[in-house]
Coordinates of C-alpha atoms and ligand atoms in Angstrom, one line a residue:
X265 CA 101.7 53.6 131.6
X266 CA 104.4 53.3 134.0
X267 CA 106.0 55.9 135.8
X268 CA 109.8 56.7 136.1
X269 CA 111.2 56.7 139.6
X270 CA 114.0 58.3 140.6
X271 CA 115.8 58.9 143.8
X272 CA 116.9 62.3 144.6
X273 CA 120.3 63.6 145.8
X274 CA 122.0 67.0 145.7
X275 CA 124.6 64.9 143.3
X276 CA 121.7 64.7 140.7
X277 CA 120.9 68.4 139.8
X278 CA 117.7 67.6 137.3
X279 CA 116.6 65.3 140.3
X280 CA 117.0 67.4 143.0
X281 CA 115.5 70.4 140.7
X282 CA 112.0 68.2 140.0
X283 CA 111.7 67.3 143.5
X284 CA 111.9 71.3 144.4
X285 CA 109.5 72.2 142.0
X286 CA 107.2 69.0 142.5
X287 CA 107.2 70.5 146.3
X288 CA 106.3 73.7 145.4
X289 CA 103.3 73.1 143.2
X290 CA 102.1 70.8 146.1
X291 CA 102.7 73.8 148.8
X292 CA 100.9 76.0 146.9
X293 CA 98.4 74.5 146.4
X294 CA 97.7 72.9 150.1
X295 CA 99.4 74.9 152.5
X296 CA 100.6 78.6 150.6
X297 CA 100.4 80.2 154.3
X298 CA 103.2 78.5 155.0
X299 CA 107.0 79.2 154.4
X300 CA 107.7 77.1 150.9
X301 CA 110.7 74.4 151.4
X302 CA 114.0 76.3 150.0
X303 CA 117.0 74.6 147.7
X304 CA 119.0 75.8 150.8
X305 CA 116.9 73.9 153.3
X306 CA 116.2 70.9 151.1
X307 CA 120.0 70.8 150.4
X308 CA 120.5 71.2 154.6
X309 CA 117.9 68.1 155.0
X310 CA 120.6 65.6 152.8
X311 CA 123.6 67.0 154.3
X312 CA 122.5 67.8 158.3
X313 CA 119.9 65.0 158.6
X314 CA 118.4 64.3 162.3
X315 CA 120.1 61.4 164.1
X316 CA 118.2 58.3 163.8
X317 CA 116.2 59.3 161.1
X318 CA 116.4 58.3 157.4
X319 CA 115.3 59.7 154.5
X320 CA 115.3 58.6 151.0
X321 CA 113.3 61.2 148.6
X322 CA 112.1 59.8 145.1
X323 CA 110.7 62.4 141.7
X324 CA 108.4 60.6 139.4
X325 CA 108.1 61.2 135.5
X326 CA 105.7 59.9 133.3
X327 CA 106.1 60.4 129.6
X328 CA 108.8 63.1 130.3
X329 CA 106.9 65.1 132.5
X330 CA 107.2 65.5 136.4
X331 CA 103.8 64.3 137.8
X332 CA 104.7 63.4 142.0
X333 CA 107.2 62.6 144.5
X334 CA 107.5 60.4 148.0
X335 CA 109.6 60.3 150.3
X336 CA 110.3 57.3 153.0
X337 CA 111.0 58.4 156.1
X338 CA 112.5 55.2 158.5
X339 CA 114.3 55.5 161.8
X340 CA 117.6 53.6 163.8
X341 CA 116.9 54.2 167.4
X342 CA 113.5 53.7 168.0
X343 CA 110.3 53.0 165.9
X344 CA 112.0 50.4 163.9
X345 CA 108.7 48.5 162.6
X346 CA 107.8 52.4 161.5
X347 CA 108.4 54.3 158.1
X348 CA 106.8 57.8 157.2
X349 CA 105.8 58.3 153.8
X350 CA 105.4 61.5 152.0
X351 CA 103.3 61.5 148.7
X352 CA 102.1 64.0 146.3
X353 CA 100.8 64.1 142.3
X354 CA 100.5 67.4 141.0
X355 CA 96.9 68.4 140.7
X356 CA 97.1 68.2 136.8
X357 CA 98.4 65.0 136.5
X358 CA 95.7 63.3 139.3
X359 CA 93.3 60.1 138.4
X360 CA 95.4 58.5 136.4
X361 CA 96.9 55.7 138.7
X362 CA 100.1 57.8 139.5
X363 CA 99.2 57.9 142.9
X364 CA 98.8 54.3 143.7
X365 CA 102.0 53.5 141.6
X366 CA 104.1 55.6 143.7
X367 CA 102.9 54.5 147.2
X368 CA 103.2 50.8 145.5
X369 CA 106.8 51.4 145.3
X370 CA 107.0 53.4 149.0
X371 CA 105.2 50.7 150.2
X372 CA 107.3 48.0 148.5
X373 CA 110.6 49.9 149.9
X374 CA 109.2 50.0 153.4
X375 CA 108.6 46.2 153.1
X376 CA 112.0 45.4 152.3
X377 CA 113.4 47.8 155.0
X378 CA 111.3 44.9 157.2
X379 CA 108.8 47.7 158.5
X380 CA 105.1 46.7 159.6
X381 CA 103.3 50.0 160.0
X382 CA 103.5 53.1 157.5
X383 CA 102.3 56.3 158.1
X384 CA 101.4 59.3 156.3
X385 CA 99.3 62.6 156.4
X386 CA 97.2 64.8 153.8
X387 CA 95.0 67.7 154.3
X388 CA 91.6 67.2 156.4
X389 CA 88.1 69.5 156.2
X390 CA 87.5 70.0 160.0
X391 CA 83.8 71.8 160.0
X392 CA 83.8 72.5 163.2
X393 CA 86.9 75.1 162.9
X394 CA 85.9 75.9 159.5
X395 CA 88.7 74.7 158.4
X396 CA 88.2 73.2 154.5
X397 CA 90.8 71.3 152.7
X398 CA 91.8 72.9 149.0
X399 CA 90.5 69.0 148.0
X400 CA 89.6 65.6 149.4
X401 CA 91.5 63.8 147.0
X402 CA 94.1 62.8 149.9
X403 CA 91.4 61.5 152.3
X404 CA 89.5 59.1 149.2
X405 CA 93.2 58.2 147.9
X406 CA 94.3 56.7 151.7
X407 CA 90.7 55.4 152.3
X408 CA 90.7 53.5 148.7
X409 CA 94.8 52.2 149.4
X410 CA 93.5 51.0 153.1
X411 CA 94.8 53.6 155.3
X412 CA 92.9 54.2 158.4
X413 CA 92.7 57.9 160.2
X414 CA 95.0 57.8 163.4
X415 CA 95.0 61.3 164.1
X416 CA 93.4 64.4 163.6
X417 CA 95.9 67.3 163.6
X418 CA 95.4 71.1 163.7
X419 CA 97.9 73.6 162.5
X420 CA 97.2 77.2 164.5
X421 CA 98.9 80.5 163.7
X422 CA 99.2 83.6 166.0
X423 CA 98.8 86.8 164.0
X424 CA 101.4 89.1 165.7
X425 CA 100.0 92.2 164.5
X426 CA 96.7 91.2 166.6
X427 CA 98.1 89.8 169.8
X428 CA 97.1 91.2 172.8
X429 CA 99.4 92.6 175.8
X430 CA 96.8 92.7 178.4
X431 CA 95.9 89.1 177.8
X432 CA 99.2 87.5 177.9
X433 CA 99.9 90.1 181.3
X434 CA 96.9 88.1 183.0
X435 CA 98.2 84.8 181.7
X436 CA 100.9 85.6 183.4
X437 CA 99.6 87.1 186.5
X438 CA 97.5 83.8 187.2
X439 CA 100.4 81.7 185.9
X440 CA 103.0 83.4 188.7
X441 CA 100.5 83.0 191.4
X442 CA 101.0 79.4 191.5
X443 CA 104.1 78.8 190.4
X444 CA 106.2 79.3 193.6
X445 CA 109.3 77.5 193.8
X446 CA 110.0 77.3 190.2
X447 CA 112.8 80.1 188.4
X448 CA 112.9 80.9 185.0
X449 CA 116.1 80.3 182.6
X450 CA 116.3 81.1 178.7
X451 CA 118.9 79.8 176.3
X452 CA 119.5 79.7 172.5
X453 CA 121.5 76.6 171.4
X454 CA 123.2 74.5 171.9
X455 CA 121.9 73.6 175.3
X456 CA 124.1 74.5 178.5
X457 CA 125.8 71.5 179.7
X458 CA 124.1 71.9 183.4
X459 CA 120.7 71.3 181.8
X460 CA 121.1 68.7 179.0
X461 CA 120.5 65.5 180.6
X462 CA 117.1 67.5 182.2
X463 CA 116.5 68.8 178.3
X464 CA 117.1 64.8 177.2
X465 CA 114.5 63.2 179.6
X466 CA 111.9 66.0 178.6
X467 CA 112.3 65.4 174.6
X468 CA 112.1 61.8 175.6
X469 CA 108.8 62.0 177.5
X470 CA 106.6 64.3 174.5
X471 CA 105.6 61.0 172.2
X472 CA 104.7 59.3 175.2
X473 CA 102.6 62.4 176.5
X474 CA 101.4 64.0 174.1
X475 CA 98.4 62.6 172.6
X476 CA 99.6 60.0 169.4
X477 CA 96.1 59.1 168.8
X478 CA 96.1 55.5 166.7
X479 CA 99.6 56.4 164.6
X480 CA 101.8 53.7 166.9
X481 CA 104.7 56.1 167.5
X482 CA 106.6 55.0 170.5
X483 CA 108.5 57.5 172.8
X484 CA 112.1 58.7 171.3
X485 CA 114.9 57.3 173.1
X486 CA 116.8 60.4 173.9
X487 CA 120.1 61.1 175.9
X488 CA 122.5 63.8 175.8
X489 CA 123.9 63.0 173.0
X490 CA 121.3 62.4 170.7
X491 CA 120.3 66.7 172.0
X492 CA 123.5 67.4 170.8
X493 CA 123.3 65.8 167.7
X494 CA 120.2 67.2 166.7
X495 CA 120.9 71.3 167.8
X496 CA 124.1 70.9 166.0
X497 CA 121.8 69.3 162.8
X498 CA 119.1 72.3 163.7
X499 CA 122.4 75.2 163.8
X500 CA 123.5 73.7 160.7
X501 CA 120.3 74.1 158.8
X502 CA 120.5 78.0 159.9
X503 CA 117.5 77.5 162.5
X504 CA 118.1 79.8 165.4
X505 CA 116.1 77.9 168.7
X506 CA 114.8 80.2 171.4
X507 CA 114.1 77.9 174.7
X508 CA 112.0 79.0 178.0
X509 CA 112.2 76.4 180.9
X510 CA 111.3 76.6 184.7
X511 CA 113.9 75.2 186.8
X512 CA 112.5 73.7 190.1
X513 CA 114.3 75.0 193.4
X514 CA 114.1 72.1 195.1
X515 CA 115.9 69.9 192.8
X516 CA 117.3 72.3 190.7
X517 CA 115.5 70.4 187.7
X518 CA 114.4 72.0 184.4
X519 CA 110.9 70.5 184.7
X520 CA 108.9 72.7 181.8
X521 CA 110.3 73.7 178.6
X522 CA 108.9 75.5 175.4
X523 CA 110.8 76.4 171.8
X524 CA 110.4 78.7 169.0
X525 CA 112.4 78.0 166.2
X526 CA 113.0 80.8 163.1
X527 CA 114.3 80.1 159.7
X528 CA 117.6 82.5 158.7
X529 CA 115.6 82.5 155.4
X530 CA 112.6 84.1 156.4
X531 CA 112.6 87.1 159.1
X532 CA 108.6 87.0 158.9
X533 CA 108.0 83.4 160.1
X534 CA 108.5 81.8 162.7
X535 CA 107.5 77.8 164.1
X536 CA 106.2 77.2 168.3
X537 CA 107.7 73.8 168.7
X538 CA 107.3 71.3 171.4
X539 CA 106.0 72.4 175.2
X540 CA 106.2 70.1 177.8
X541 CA 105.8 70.1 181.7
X542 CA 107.0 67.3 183.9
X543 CA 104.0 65.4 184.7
X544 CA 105.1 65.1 188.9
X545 CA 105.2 69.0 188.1
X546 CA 101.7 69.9 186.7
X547 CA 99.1 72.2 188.0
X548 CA 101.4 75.2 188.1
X549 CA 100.4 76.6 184.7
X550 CA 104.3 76.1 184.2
X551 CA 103.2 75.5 180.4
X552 CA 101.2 78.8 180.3
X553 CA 103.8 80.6 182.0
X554 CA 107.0 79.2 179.4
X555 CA 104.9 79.7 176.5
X556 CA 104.3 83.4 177.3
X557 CA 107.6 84.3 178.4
X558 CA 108.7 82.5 175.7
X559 CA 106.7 84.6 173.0
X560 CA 107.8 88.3 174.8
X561 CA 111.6 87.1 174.1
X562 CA 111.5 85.5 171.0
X563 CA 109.3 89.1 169.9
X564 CA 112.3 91.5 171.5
X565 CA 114.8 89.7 169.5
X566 CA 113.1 89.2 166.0
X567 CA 110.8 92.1 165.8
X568 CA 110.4 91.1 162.0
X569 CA 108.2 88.4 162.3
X570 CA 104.6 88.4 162.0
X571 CA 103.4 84.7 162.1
X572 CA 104.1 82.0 164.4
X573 CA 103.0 78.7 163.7
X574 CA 101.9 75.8 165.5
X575 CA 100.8 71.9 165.5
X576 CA 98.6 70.5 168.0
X577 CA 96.5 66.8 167.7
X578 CA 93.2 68.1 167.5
X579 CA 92.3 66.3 171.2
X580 CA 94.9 68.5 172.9
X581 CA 92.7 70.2 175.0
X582 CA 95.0 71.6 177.6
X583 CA 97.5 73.2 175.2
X584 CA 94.8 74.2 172.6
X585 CA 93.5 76.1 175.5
X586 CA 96.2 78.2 176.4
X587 CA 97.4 78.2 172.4
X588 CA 94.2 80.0 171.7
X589 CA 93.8 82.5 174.6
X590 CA 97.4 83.4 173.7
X591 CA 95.4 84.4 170.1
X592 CA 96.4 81.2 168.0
X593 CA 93.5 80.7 165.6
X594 CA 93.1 77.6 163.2
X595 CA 94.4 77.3 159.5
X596 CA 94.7 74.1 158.5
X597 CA 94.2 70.6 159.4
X598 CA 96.0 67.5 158.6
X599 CA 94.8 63.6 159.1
X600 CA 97.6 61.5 159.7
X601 CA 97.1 58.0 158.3
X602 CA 98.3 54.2 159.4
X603 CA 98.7 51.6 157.2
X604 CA 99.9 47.9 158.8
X605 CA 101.5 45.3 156.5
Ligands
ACO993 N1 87.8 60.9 145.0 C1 87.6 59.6 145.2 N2 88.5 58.6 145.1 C2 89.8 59.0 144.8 C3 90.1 60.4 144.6 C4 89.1 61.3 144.7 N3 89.3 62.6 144.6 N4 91.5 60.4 144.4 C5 91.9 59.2 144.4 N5 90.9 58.3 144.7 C6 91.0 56.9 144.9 C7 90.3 56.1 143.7 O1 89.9 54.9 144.2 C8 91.4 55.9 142.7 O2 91.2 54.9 141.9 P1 90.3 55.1 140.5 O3 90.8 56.4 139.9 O4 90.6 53.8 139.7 O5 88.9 55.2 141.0 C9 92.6 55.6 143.7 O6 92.4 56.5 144.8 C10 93.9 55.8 143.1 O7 94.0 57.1 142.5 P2 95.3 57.6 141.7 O8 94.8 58.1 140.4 O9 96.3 56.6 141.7 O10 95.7 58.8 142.6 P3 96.3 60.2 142.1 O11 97.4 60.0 141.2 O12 95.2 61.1 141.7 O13 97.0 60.8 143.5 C11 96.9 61.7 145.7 C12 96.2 60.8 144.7 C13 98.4 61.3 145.9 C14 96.2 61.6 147.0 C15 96.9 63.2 145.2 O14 95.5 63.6 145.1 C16 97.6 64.2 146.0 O15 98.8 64.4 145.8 N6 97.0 64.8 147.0 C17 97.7 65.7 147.9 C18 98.7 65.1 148.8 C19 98.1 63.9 149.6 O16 97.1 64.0 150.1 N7 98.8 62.8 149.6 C20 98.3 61.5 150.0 C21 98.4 61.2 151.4 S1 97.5 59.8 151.9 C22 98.5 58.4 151.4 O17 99.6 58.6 150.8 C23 98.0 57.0 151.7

């Protein structure tokens, strides 16, 4: 039995309305902790899309009835041998070949877009944290379709009703002590114009520092620009960004920076995005000291929220460490998967 594709655009109400409600099933079920994807934001993600980045969404119907979506993920200024897929068959409607039809056709469109390496992610069972996967199906699914695991990656969330005051004091106490000759600035978007081209080079450096494990991704080529193209996608979505940086006085650089990100729709969640410390400026717990200074702002001005959320690759020792003593603590974990053509 063959399944009906269809591409989904805000144009196409009954499309766009089974992809929502494909999405929710799926979050549910996987990842209910989290904030579910809105018909505002999903609207946002057609209209306000990030530069470079390309993505065609797909609902799939088989005998009348919505049984999966996939999206296709594919980029114009950098990674250009790479598409991301995302993939899902509602848990009713699984063993029945609907799964390996649809990343048939993801695959097939990926092919023709002239890409050589896919990617993808599903849930992972991490022991070790505890951490157990609603099913394996995702894991036997890539393994049968000849996807091989490129990284292991953990999603922590700090509790803010539990975190401790007198912790994040000492982190800071021991942070300060050897970080002389560094000052502190904070902004909200969009990025002062004194600091963009310092912002630019930092966004740039995270895919080639932070730990990519097997997936291929190659560093983002970022300039001013493409910052200002993204904040003004990330205002546009109603996503209000809080940034911490260190400015070095010597060079009046911003060498560290750290970003929590909140979602106009929900005043109770909030998402710890990217840190990064200039590697000639490691070894001041610059990282330790944005990431706490950070936290105390972003609290002060959005005393709603009670979870923050974070993503690390499970091998990222150094900012596991200071995610943890902070009071992070494990929730779920994600393989990411590579396919090559
Ligand atoms: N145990 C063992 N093998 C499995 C399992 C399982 N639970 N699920 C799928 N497979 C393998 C089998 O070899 C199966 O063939 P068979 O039924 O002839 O033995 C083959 O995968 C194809 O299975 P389908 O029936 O086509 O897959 P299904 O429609 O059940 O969808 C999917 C699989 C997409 C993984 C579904 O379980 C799901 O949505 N999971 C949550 C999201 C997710 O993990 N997405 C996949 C990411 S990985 C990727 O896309 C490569």
């Amino acid at each position: 039995m063959s399944l009906q594709i269809t591409p989904v655009t805000p144009s196409d109400p009954t499309s766009f309305d089974q992809y929502l409600a494909a999405a929710a099933v799926l979050h549910k079920h996987e990842t209910p902790a989290f904030p579910p994807t809105t018909r505002k934001q999903l609207s946002s993600m057609f209209e306000h899309p990030w530069p470079g980045n390309v993505q065609e969404r797909y609902v799939a119907s088989a005998e009348g009835e919505v049984v999966g979506y996939v999206s296709v993920e594919h980029y114009t200024e950098d990674n250009p041998d790479m598409a991301n897929l995302d993939l899902g068959v509602l848990p009713e409607h699984r063993r029945r070949g609907h799964g390996r039809e649809l990343l048939a056709f993801a695959e097939e469109r990926a092919r023709d877009l002239g890409k050589k390496t896919v990617n993808t992610h599903s849930m992972w069972t991490l022991p070790e944290l505890d951490l157990v996967a609603p099913d394996e199906d995702g894991p036997a699914f890539a393994r049968a379709m000849g996807y091989r695991d490129a990284l292991p990656e953990v999603n922590r969330v700090l509790d803010l009703s539990t975190v401790d005051e007198s912790v994040l004091d000492g982190m800071l106490e021991h942070a300060r002590a050897k970080a002389d000759g560094y000052r502190l600035i904070r902004w909200n978007d969009p990025t002062p114009d004194d600091i963009v081209h310092d912002i630019a080079y930092l966004d740039g450096r995270l895919l080639a520092d932070a730990p990519m494990g097997d997936t291929g991704w190659e560093p983002m080529n970022v300039d001013a620009e493409r910052v200002r193209k993204t904040e003004a996608a990330i205002i546009a979505r109603g996503r209000t960004s809080y940034h911490t940086g260190m400015v070095h006085s010597d060079t009046g650089r911003v060498v560290a920076w750290t970003t929590i990100t909140a979602d106009d729709e929900f005043d109770w969640h909030a998402w710890q995005q990217i840190t990064i410390v200039d590697p000639d400026h490691r070894g001041h717990r610059l990282g330790a000291l944005v990431k706490v200074e950070n936290l105390r702002w972003f609290r002060e001005q959005n005393p709603k929220v009670t979870a923050i959320d974070t993503f690390n690759a499970a091998e990222n020792g150094y900012m596991i460490a200071i995610n943890e003593q902070m009071g992070f603590r494990p929730q779920y974990a994600f393989q990411n998967w590579r396919k090559d053509f």
